[in-house]
mmCIF file of C-alpha atoms and ligand atoms in Angstrom:
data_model
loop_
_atom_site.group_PDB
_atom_site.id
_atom_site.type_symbol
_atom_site.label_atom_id
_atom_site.label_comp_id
_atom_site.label_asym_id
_atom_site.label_seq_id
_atom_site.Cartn_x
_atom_site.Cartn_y
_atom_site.Cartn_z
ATOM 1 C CA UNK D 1 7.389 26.995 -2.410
ATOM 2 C CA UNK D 2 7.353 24.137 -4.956
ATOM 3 C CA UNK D 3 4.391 21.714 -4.524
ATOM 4 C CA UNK D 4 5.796 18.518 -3.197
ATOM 5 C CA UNK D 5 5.262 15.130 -5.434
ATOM 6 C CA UNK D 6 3.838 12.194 -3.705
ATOM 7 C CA UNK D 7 4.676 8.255 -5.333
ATOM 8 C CA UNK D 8 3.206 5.281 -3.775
ATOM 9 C CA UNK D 9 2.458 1.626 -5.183
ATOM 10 C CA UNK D 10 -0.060 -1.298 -4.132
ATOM 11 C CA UNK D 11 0.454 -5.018 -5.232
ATOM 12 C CA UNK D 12 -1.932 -6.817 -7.197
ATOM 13 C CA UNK D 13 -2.055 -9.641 -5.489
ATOM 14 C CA UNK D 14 -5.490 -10.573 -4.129
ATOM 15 C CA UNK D 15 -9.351 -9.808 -5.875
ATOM 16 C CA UNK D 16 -9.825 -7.390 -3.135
ATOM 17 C CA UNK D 17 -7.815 -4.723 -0.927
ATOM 18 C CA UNK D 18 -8.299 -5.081 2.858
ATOM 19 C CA UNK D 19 -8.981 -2.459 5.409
ATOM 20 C CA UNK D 20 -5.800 -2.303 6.445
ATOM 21 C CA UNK D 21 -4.136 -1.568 3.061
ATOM 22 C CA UNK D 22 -7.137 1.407 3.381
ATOM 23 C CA UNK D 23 -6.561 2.617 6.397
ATOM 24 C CA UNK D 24 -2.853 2.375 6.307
ATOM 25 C CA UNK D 25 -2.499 3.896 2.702
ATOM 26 C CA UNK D 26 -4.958 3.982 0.487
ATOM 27 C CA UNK D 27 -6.883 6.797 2.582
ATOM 28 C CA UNK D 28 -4.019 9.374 2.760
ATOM 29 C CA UNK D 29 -3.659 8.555 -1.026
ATOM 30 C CA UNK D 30 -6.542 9.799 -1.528
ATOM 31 C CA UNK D 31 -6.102 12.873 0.627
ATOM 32 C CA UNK D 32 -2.415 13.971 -0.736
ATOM 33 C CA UNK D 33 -3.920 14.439 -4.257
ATOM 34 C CA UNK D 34 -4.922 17.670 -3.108
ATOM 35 C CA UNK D 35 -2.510 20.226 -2.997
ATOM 36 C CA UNK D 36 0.283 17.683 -4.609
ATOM 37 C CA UNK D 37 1.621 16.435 -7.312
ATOM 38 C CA UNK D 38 0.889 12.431 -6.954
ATOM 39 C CA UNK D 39 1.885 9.340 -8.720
ATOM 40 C CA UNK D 40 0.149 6.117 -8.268
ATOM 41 C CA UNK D 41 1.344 2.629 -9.206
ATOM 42 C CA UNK D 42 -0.555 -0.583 -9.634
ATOM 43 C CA UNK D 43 2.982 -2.551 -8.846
ATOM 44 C CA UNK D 44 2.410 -5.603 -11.191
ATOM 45 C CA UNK D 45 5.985 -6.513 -11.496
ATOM 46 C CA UNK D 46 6.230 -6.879 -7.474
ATOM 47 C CA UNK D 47 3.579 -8.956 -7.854
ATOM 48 C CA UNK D 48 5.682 -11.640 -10.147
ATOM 49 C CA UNK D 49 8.161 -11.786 -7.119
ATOM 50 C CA UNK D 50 5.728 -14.547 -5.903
ATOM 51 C CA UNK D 51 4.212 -17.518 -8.003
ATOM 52 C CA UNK D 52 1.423 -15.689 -10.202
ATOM 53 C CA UNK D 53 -1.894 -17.516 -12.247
ATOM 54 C CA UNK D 54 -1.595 -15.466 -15.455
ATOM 55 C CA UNK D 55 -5.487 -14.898 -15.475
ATOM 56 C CA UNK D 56 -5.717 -13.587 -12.374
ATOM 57 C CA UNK D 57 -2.945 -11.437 -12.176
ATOM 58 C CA UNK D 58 -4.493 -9.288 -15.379
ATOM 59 C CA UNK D 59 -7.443 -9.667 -13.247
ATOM 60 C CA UNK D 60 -6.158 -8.435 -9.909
ATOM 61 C CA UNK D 61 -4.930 -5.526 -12.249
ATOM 62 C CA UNK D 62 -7.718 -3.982 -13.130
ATOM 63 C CA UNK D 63 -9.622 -4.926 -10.048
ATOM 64 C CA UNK D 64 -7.042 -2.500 -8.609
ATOM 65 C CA UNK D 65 -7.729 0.226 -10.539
ATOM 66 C CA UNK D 66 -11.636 0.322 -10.198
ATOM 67 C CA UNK D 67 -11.563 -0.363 -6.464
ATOM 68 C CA UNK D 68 -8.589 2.928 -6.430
ATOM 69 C CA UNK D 69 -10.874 5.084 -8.321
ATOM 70 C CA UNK D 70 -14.365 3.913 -6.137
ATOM 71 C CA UNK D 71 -12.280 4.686 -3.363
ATOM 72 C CA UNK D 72 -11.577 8.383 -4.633
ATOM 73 C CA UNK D 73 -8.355 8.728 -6.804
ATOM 74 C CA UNK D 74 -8.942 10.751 -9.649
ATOM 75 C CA UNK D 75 -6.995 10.274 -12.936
ATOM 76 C CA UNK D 76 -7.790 14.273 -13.084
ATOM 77 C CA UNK D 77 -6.151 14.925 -10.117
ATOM 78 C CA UNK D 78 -3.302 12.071 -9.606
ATOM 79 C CA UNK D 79 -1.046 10.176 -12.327
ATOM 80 C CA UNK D 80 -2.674 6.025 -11.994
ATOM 81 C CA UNK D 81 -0.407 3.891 -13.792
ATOM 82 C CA UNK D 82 0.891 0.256 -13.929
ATOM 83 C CA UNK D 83 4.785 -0.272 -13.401
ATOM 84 C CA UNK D 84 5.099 -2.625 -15.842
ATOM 85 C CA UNK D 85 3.836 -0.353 -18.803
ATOM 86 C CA UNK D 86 6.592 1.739 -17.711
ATOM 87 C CA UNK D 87 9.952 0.130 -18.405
ATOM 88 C CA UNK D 88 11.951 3.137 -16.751
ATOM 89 C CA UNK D 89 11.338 1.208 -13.105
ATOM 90 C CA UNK D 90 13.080 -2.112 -14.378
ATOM 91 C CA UNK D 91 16.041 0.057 -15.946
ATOM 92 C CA UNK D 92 16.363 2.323 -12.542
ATOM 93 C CA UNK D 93 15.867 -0.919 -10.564
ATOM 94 C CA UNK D 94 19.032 -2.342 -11.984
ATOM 95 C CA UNK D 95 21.518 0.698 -11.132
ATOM 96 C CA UNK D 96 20.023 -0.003 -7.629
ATOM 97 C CA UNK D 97 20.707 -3.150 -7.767
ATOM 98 C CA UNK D 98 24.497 -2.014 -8.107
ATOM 99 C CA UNK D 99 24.266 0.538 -5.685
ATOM 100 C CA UNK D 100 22.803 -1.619 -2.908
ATOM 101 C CA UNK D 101 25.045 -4.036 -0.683
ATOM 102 C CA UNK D 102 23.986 -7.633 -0.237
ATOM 103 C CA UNK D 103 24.706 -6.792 3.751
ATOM 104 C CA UNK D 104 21.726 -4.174 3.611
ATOM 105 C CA UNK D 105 19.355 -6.293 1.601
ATOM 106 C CA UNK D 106 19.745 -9.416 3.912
ATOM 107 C CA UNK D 107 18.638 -6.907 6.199
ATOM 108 C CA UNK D 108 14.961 -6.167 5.225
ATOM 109 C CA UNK D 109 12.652 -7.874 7.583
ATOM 110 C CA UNK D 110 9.681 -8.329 4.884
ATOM 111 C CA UNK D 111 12.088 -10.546 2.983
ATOM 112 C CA UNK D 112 13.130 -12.828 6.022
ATOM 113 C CA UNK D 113 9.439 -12.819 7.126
ATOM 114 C CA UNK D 114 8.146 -13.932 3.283
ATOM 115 C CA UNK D 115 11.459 -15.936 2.482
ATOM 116 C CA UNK D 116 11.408 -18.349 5.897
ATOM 117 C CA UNK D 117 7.752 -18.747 5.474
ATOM 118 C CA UNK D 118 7.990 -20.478 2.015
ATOM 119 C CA UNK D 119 11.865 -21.915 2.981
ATOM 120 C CA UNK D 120 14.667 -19.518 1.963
ATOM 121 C CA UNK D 121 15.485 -22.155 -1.001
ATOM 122 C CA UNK D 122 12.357 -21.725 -2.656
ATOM 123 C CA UNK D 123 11.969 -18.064 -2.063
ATOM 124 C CA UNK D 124 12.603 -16.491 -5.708
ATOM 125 C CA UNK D 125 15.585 -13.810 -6.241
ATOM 126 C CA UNK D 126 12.763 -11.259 -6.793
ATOM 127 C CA UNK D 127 11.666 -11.330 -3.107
ATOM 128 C CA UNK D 128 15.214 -10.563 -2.746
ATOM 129 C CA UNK D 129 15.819 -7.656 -5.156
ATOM 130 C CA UNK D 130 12.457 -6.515 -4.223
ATOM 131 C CA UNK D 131 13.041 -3.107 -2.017
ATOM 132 C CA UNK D 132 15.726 -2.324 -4.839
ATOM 133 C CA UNK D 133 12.972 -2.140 -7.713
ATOM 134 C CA UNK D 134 10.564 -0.410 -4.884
ATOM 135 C CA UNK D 135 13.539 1.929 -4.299
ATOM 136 C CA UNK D 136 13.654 2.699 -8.341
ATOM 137 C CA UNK D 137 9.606 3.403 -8.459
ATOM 138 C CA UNK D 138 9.891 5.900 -5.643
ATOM 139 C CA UNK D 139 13.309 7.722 -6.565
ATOM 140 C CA UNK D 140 12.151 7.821 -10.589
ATOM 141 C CA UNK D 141 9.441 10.420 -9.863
ATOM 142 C CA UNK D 142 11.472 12.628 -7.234
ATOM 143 C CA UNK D 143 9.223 11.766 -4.921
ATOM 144 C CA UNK D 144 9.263 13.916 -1.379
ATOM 145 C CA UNK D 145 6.608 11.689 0.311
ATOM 146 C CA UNK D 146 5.507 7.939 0.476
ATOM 147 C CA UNK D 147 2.353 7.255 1.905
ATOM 148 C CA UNK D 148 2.485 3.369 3.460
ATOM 149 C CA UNK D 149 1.553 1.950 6.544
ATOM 150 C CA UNK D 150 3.994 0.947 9.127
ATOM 151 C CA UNK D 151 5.144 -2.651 7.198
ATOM 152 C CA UNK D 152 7.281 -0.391 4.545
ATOM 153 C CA UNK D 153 9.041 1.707 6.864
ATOM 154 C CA UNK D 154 12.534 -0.124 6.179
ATOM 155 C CA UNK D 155 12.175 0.193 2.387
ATOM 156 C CA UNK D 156 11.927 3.815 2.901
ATOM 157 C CA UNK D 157 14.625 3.963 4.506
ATOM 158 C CA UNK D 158 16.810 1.934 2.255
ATOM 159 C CA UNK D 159 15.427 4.361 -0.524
ATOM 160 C CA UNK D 160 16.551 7.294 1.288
ATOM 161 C CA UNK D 161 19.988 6.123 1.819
ATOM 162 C CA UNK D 162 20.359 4.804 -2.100
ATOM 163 C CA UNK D 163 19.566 8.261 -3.156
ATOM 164 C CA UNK D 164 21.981 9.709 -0.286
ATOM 165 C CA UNK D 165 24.739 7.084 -1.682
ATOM 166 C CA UNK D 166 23.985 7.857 -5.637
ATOM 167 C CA UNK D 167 24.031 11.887 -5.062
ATOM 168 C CA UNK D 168 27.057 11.814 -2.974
ATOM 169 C CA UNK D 169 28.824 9.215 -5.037
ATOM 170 C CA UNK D 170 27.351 10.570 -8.733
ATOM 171 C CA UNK D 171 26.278 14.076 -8.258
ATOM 172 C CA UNK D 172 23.103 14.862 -7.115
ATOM 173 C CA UNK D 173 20.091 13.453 -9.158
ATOM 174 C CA UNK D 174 17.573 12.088 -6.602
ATOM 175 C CA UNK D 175 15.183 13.395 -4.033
ATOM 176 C CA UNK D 176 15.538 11.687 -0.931
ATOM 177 C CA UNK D 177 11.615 10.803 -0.107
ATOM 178 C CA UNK D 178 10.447 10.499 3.612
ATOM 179 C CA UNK D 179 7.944 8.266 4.604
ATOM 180 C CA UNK D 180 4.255 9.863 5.432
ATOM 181 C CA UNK D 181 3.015 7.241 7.949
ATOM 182 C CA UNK D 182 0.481 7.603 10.223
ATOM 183 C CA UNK D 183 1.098 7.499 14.001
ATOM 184 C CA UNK D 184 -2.577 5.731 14.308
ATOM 185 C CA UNK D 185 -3.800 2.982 12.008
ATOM 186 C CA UNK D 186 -0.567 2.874 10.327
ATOM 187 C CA UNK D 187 -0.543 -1.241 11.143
ATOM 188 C CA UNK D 188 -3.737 -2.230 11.231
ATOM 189 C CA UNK D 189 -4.558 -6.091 12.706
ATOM 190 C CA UNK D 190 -5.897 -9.406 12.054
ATOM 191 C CA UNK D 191 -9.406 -9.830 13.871
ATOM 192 C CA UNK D 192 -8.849 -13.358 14.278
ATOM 193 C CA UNK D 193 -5.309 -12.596 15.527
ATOM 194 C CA UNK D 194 -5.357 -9.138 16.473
ATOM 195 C CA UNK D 195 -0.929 -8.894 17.429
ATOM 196 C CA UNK D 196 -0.811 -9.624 13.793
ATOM 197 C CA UNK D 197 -0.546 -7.508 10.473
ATOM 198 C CA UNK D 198 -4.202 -7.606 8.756
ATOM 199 C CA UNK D 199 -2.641 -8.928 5.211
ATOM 200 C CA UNK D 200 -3.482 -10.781 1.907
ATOM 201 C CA UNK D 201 -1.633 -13.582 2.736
ATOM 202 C CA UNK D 202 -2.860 -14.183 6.241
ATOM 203 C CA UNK D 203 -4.036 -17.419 6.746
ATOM 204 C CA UNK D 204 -7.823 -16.890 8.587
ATOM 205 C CA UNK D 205 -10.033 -15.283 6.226
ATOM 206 C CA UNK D 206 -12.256 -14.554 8.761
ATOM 207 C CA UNK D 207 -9.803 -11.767 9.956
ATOM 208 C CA UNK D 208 -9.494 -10.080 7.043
ATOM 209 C CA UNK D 209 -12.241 -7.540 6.103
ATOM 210 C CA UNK D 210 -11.841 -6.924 2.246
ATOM 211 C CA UNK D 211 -13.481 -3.143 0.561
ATOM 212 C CA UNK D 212 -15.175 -6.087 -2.360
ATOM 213 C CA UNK D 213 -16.723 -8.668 0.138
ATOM 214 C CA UNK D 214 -20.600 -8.573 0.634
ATOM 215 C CA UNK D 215 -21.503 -6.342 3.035
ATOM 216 C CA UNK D 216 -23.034 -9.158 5.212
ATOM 217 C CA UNK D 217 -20.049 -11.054 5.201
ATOM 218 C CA UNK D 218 -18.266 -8.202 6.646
ATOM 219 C CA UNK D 219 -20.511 -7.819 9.215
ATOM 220 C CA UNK D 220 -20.169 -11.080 10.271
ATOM 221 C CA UNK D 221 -16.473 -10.759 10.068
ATOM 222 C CA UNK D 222 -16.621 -8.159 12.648
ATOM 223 C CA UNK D 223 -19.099 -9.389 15.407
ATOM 224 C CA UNK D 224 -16.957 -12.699 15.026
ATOM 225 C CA UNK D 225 -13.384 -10.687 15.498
ATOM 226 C CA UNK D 226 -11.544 -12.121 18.542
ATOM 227 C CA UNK D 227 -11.866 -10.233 21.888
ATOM 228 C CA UNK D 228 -10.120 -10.047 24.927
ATOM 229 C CA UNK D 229 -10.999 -11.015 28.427
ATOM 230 C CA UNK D 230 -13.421 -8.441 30.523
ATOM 231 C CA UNK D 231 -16.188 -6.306 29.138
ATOM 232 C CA UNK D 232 -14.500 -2.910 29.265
ATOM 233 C CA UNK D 233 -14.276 -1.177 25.777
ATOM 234 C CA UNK D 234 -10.532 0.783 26.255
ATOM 235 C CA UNK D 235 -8.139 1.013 24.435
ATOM 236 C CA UNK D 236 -5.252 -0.729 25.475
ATOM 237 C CA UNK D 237 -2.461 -2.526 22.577
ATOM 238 C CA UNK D 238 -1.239 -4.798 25.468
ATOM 239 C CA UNK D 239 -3.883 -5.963 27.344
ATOM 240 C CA UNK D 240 -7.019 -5.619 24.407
ATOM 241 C CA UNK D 241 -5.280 -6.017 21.306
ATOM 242 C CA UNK D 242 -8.505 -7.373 20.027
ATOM 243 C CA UNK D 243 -10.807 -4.174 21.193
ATOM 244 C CA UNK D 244 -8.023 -1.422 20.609
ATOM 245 C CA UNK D 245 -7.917 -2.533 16.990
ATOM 246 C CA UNK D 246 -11.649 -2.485 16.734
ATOM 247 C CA UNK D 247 -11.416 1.088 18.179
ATOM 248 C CA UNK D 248 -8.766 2.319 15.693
ATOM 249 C CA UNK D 249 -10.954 0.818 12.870
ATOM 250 C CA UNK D 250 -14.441 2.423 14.092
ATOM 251 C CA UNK D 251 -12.357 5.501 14.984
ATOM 252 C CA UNK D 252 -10.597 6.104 11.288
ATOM 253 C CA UNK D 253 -14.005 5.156 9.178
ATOM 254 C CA UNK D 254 -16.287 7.321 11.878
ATOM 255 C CA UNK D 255 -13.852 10.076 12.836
ATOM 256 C CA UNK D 256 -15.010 9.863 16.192
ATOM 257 C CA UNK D 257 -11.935 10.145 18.582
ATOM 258 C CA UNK D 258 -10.918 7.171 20.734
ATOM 259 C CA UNK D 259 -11.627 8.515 23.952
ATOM 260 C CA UNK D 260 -15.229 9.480 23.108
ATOM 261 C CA UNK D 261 -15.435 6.303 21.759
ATOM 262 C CA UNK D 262 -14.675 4.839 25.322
ATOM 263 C CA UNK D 263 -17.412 6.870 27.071
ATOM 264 C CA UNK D 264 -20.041 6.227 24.871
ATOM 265 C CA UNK D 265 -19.422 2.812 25.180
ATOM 266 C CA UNK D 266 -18.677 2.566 28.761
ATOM 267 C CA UNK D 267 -20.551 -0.250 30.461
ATOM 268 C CA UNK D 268 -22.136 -1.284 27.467
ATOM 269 C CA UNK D 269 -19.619 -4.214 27.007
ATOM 270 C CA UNK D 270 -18.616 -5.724 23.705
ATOM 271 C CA UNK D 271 -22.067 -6.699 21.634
ATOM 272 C CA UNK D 272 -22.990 -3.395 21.568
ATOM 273 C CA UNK D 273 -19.739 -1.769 20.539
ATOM 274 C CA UNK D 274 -19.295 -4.379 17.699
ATOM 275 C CA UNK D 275 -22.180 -3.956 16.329
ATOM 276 C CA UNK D 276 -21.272 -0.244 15.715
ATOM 277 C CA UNK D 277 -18.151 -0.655 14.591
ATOM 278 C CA UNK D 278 -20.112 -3.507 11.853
ATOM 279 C CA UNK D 279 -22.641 -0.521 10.849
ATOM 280 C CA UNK D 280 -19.507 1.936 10.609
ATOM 281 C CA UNK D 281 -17.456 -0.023 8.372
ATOM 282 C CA UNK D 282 -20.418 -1.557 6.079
ATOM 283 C CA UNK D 283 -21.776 1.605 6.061
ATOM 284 C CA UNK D 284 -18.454 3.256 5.019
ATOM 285 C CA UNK D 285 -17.838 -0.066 2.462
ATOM 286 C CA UNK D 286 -20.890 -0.321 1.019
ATOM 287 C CA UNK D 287 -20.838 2.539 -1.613
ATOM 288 C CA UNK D 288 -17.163 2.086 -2.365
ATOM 289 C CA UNK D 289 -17.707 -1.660 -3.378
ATOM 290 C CA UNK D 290 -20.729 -0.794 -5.618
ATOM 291 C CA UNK D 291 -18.884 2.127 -7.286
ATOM 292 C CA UNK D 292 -16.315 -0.670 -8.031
ATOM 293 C CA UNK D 293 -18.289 -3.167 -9.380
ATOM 294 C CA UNK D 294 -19.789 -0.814 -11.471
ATOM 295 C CA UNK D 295 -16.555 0.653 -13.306
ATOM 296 C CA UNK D 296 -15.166 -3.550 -13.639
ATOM 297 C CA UNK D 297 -17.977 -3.832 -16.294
ATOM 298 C CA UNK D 298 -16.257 -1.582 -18.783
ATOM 299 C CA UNK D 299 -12.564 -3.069 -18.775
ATOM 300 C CA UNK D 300 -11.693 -1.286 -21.877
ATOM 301 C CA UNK D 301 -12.322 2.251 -19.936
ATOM 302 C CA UNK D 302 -10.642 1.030 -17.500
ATOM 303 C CA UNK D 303 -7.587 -0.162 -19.944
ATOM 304 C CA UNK D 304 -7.485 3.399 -21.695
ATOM 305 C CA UNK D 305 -7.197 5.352 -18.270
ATOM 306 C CA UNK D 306 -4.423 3.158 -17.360
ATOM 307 C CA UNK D 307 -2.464 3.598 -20.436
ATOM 308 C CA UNK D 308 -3.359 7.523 -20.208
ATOM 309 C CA UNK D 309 -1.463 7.357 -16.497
ATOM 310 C CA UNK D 310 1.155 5.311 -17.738
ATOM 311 C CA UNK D 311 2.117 7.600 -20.807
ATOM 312 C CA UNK D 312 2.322 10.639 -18.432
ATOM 313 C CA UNK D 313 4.763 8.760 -15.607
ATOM 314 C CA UNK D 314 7.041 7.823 -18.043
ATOM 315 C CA UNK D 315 7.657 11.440 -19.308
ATOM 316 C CA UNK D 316 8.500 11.833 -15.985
ATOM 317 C CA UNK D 317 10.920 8.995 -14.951
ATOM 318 C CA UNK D 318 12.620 8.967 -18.468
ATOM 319 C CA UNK D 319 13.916 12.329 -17.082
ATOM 320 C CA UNK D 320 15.285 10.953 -14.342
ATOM 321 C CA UNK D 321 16.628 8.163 -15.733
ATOM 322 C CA UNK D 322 18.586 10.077 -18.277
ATOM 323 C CA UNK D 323 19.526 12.378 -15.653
ATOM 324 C CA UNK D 324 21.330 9.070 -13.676
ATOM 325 C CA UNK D 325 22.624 7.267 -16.745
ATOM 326 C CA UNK D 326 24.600 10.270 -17.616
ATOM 327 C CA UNK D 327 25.637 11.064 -14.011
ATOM 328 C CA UNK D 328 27.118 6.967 -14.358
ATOM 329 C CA UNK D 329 28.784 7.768 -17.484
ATOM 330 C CA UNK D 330 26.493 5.493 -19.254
ATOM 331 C CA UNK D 331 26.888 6.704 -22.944
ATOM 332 C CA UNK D 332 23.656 8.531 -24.016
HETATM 333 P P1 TYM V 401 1.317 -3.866 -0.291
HETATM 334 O O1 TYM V 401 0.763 -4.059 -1.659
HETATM 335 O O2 TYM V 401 1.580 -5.074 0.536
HETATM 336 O O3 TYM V 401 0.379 -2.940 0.555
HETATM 337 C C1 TYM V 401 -0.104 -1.688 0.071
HETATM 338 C C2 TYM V 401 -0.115 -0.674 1.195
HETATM 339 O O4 TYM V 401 -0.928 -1.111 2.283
HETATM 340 C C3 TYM V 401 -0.206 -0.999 3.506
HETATM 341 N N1 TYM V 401 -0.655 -2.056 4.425
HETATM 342 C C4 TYM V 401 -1.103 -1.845 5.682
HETATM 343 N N2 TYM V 401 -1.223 -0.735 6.417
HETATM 344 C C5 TYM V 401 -1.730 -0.867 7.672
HETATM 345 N N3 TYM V 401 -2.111 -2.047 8.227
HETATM 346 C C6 TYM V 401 -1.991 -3.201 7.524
HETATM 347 N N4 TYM V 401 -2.385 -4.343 8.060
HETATM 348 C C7 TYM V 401 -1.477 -3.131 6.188
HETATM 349 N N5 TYM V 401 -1.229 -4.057 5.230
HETATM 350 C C8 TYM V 401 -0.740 -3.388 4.157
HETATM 351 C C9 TYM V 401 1.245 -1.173 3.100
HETATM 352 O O5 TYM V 401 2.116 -0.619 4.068
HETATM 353 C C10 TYM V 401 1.295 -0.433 1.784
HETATM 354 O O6 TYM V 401 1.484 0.952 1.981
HETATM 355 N N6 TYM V 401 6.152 -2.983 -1.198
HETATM 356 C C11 TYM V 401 4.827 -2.403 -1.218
HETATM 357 C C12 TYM V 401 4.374 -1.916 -2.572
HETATM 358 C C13 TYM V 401 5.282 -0.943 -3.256
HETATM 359 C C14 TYM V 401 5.458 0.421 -2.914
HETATM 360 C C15 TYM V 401 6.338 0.954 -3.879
HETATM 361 C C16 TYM V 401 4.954 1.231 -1.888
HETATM 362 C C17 TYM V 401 6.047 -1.184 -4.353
HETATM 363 N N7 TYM V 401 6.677 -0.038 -4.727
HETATM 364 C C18 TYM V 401 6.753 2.285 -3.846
HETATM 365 C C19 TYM V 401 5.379 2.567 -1.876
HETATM 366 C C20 TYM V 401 6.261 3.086 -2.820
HETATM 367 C C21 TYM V 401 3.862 -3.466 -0.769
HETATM 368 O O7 TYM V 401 4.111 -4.638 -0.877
HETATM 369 O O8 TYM V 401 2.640 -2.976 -0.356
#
């Protein structure tokens, strides 16, 4: 059996990733380097689908990188790239751009969710070509698995049914990829407003924990997070949004299971439980973030590794690429 090839991306949009972003992705990244073949992208041109500072954006960049290698990838094991050094994704985002129907793209949630908040006349095309382009960084590398959380579902499935459309339509070029989400901690929450997504743009900081904040900040993130009525410590998405997210945080960082979570916290009430889930997640933080800090001092290192990652995914999706322009009867 053929070892199966893994692609996912992250947007370098903020200083720091959150634990959601971790726990929803970044984690099994790490994991599926084993025993796969795994390409991962630093997706800087995403990034330019919403108004960008110049200086931070190069910033945010390699920020990325160091806090993806302190949290395990290896350049060894895994190809680390940035899309934009490889121009393959903008040329295979195009042909999916003519593939795609404006029907189906109207239809992606994350683009009526980012597109009403800023008003749909100041939203930029890019938000809407978006899952096209995200479509072109998965299909380029063959990929048979996508590790995201629970948000990117849809633009899986658009992806899939691209490559269906293209194979059936073209001949067959493309893997169609399946997502690799996780039935637990695939959406982690806010824990200011724990019904909604933990995410970069959410507007209380305090409910965001982030892998390159102080470790006493996050602490204090934590024993502040909003709880529900009662003292029980269950978990329960309906009635303790606030304490079942806590649980599925302590639980993924500790690998303690929920339920023996629940009896050794049972009538302890909440103090006691946040503080562990506090020491779990500093605890678990705390190396990660120094590691990180560490590797941002020598920017050119980090540079070179990129450009080492980038060189190798292109040999890869110029294959495919060629494989698709010819299947078009694009003139080679
Ligand atoms: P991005 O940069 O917003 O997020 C990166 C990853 O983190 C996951 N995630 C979460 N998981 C659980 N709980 C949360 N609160 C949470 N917030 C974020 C996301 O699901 C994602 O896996 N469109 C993508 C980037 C992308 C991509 C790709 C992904 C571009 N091309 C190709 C996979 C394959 C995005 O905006 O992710």
């Amino acid at each position: 059996m053929s070892i199966k090839r893994v692609l996912s991306g992250i947007q370098p949009t903020s200083d720091s990733f959150h634990l959601g972003n971790y726990l929803g992705a970044l984690k099994q990244w790490v994991e599926l380097q084993d025993g796969h073949d795994a390409f991962y992208c630093i997706v800087d041109l995403h990034a330019l689908s919403a108004e960008t500072e110049p200086a931070l954006l190069r910033k945010r960049t390699l920020a990325s990188a160091a806090q993806l290698l302190a949290l395990g990838i290896s350049p060894e094991k895994s190809t680390l790239f940035v899309q934009s050094q490889v121009p393959q994704h903008n040329q295979l985002g195009w042909l999916m751009e003519c593939l795609a129907g404006f029907g189906e793209a109207s239809r992606m949630t994350q683009f009526k969710d980012k597109s009403s908040k800023s008003g749909a006349d100041s939203a930029r095309v890019a938000l809407f070509t978006y899952p096209m382009l995200q479509a072109a960084d998965i299909l380029l590398y063959q990929a048979d698995l996508v590790p995201v959380g629970e948000d990117q579902r849809q633009h899986i499935e658009l992806t899939r049914d691209l490559a269906g459309r293209f194979n059936t339509r073209y001949g067959q070029v493309f893997t169609e990829p399946s997502g690799y989400i996780l039935k637990t901690a695939a959406k982690i929450n806010d824990l200011q407003e724990p019904t909604s997504k933990m995410s970069k743009s959410s507007g209380s900081v305090a409910g965001v924990i982030e892998i390159m904040d102080t470790p006493e900040a996050n602490a204090k993130k934590i024993k502040s997070a909003t709880t529900d009525a009662g003292r029980e410590v269950r978990f329960d998405e309906k009635e303790k949004p606030g304490i079942s997210n806590l649980l599925t945080i302590h639980s993924a960082l500790s690998g303690q299971s929920i339920a023996s979570l629940e009896a050794e916290f049972a009538g302890k009430g909440y103090g006691d439980f946040k503080g562990s889930v506090a020491d779990v997640v500093v605890e678990y933080l705390r190396p990660i973030r120094a590691r990180a800090l560490e590797l941002l001092e020598n920017e050119e290192q980090l540079i070179q590794m990129l450009h080492a990652g980038s060189e190798k995914a292109k040999k890869t999706a110029s294959v495919t690429l060629n494989m698709a322009y010819k299947s078009l009867g694009l003139v080679l």
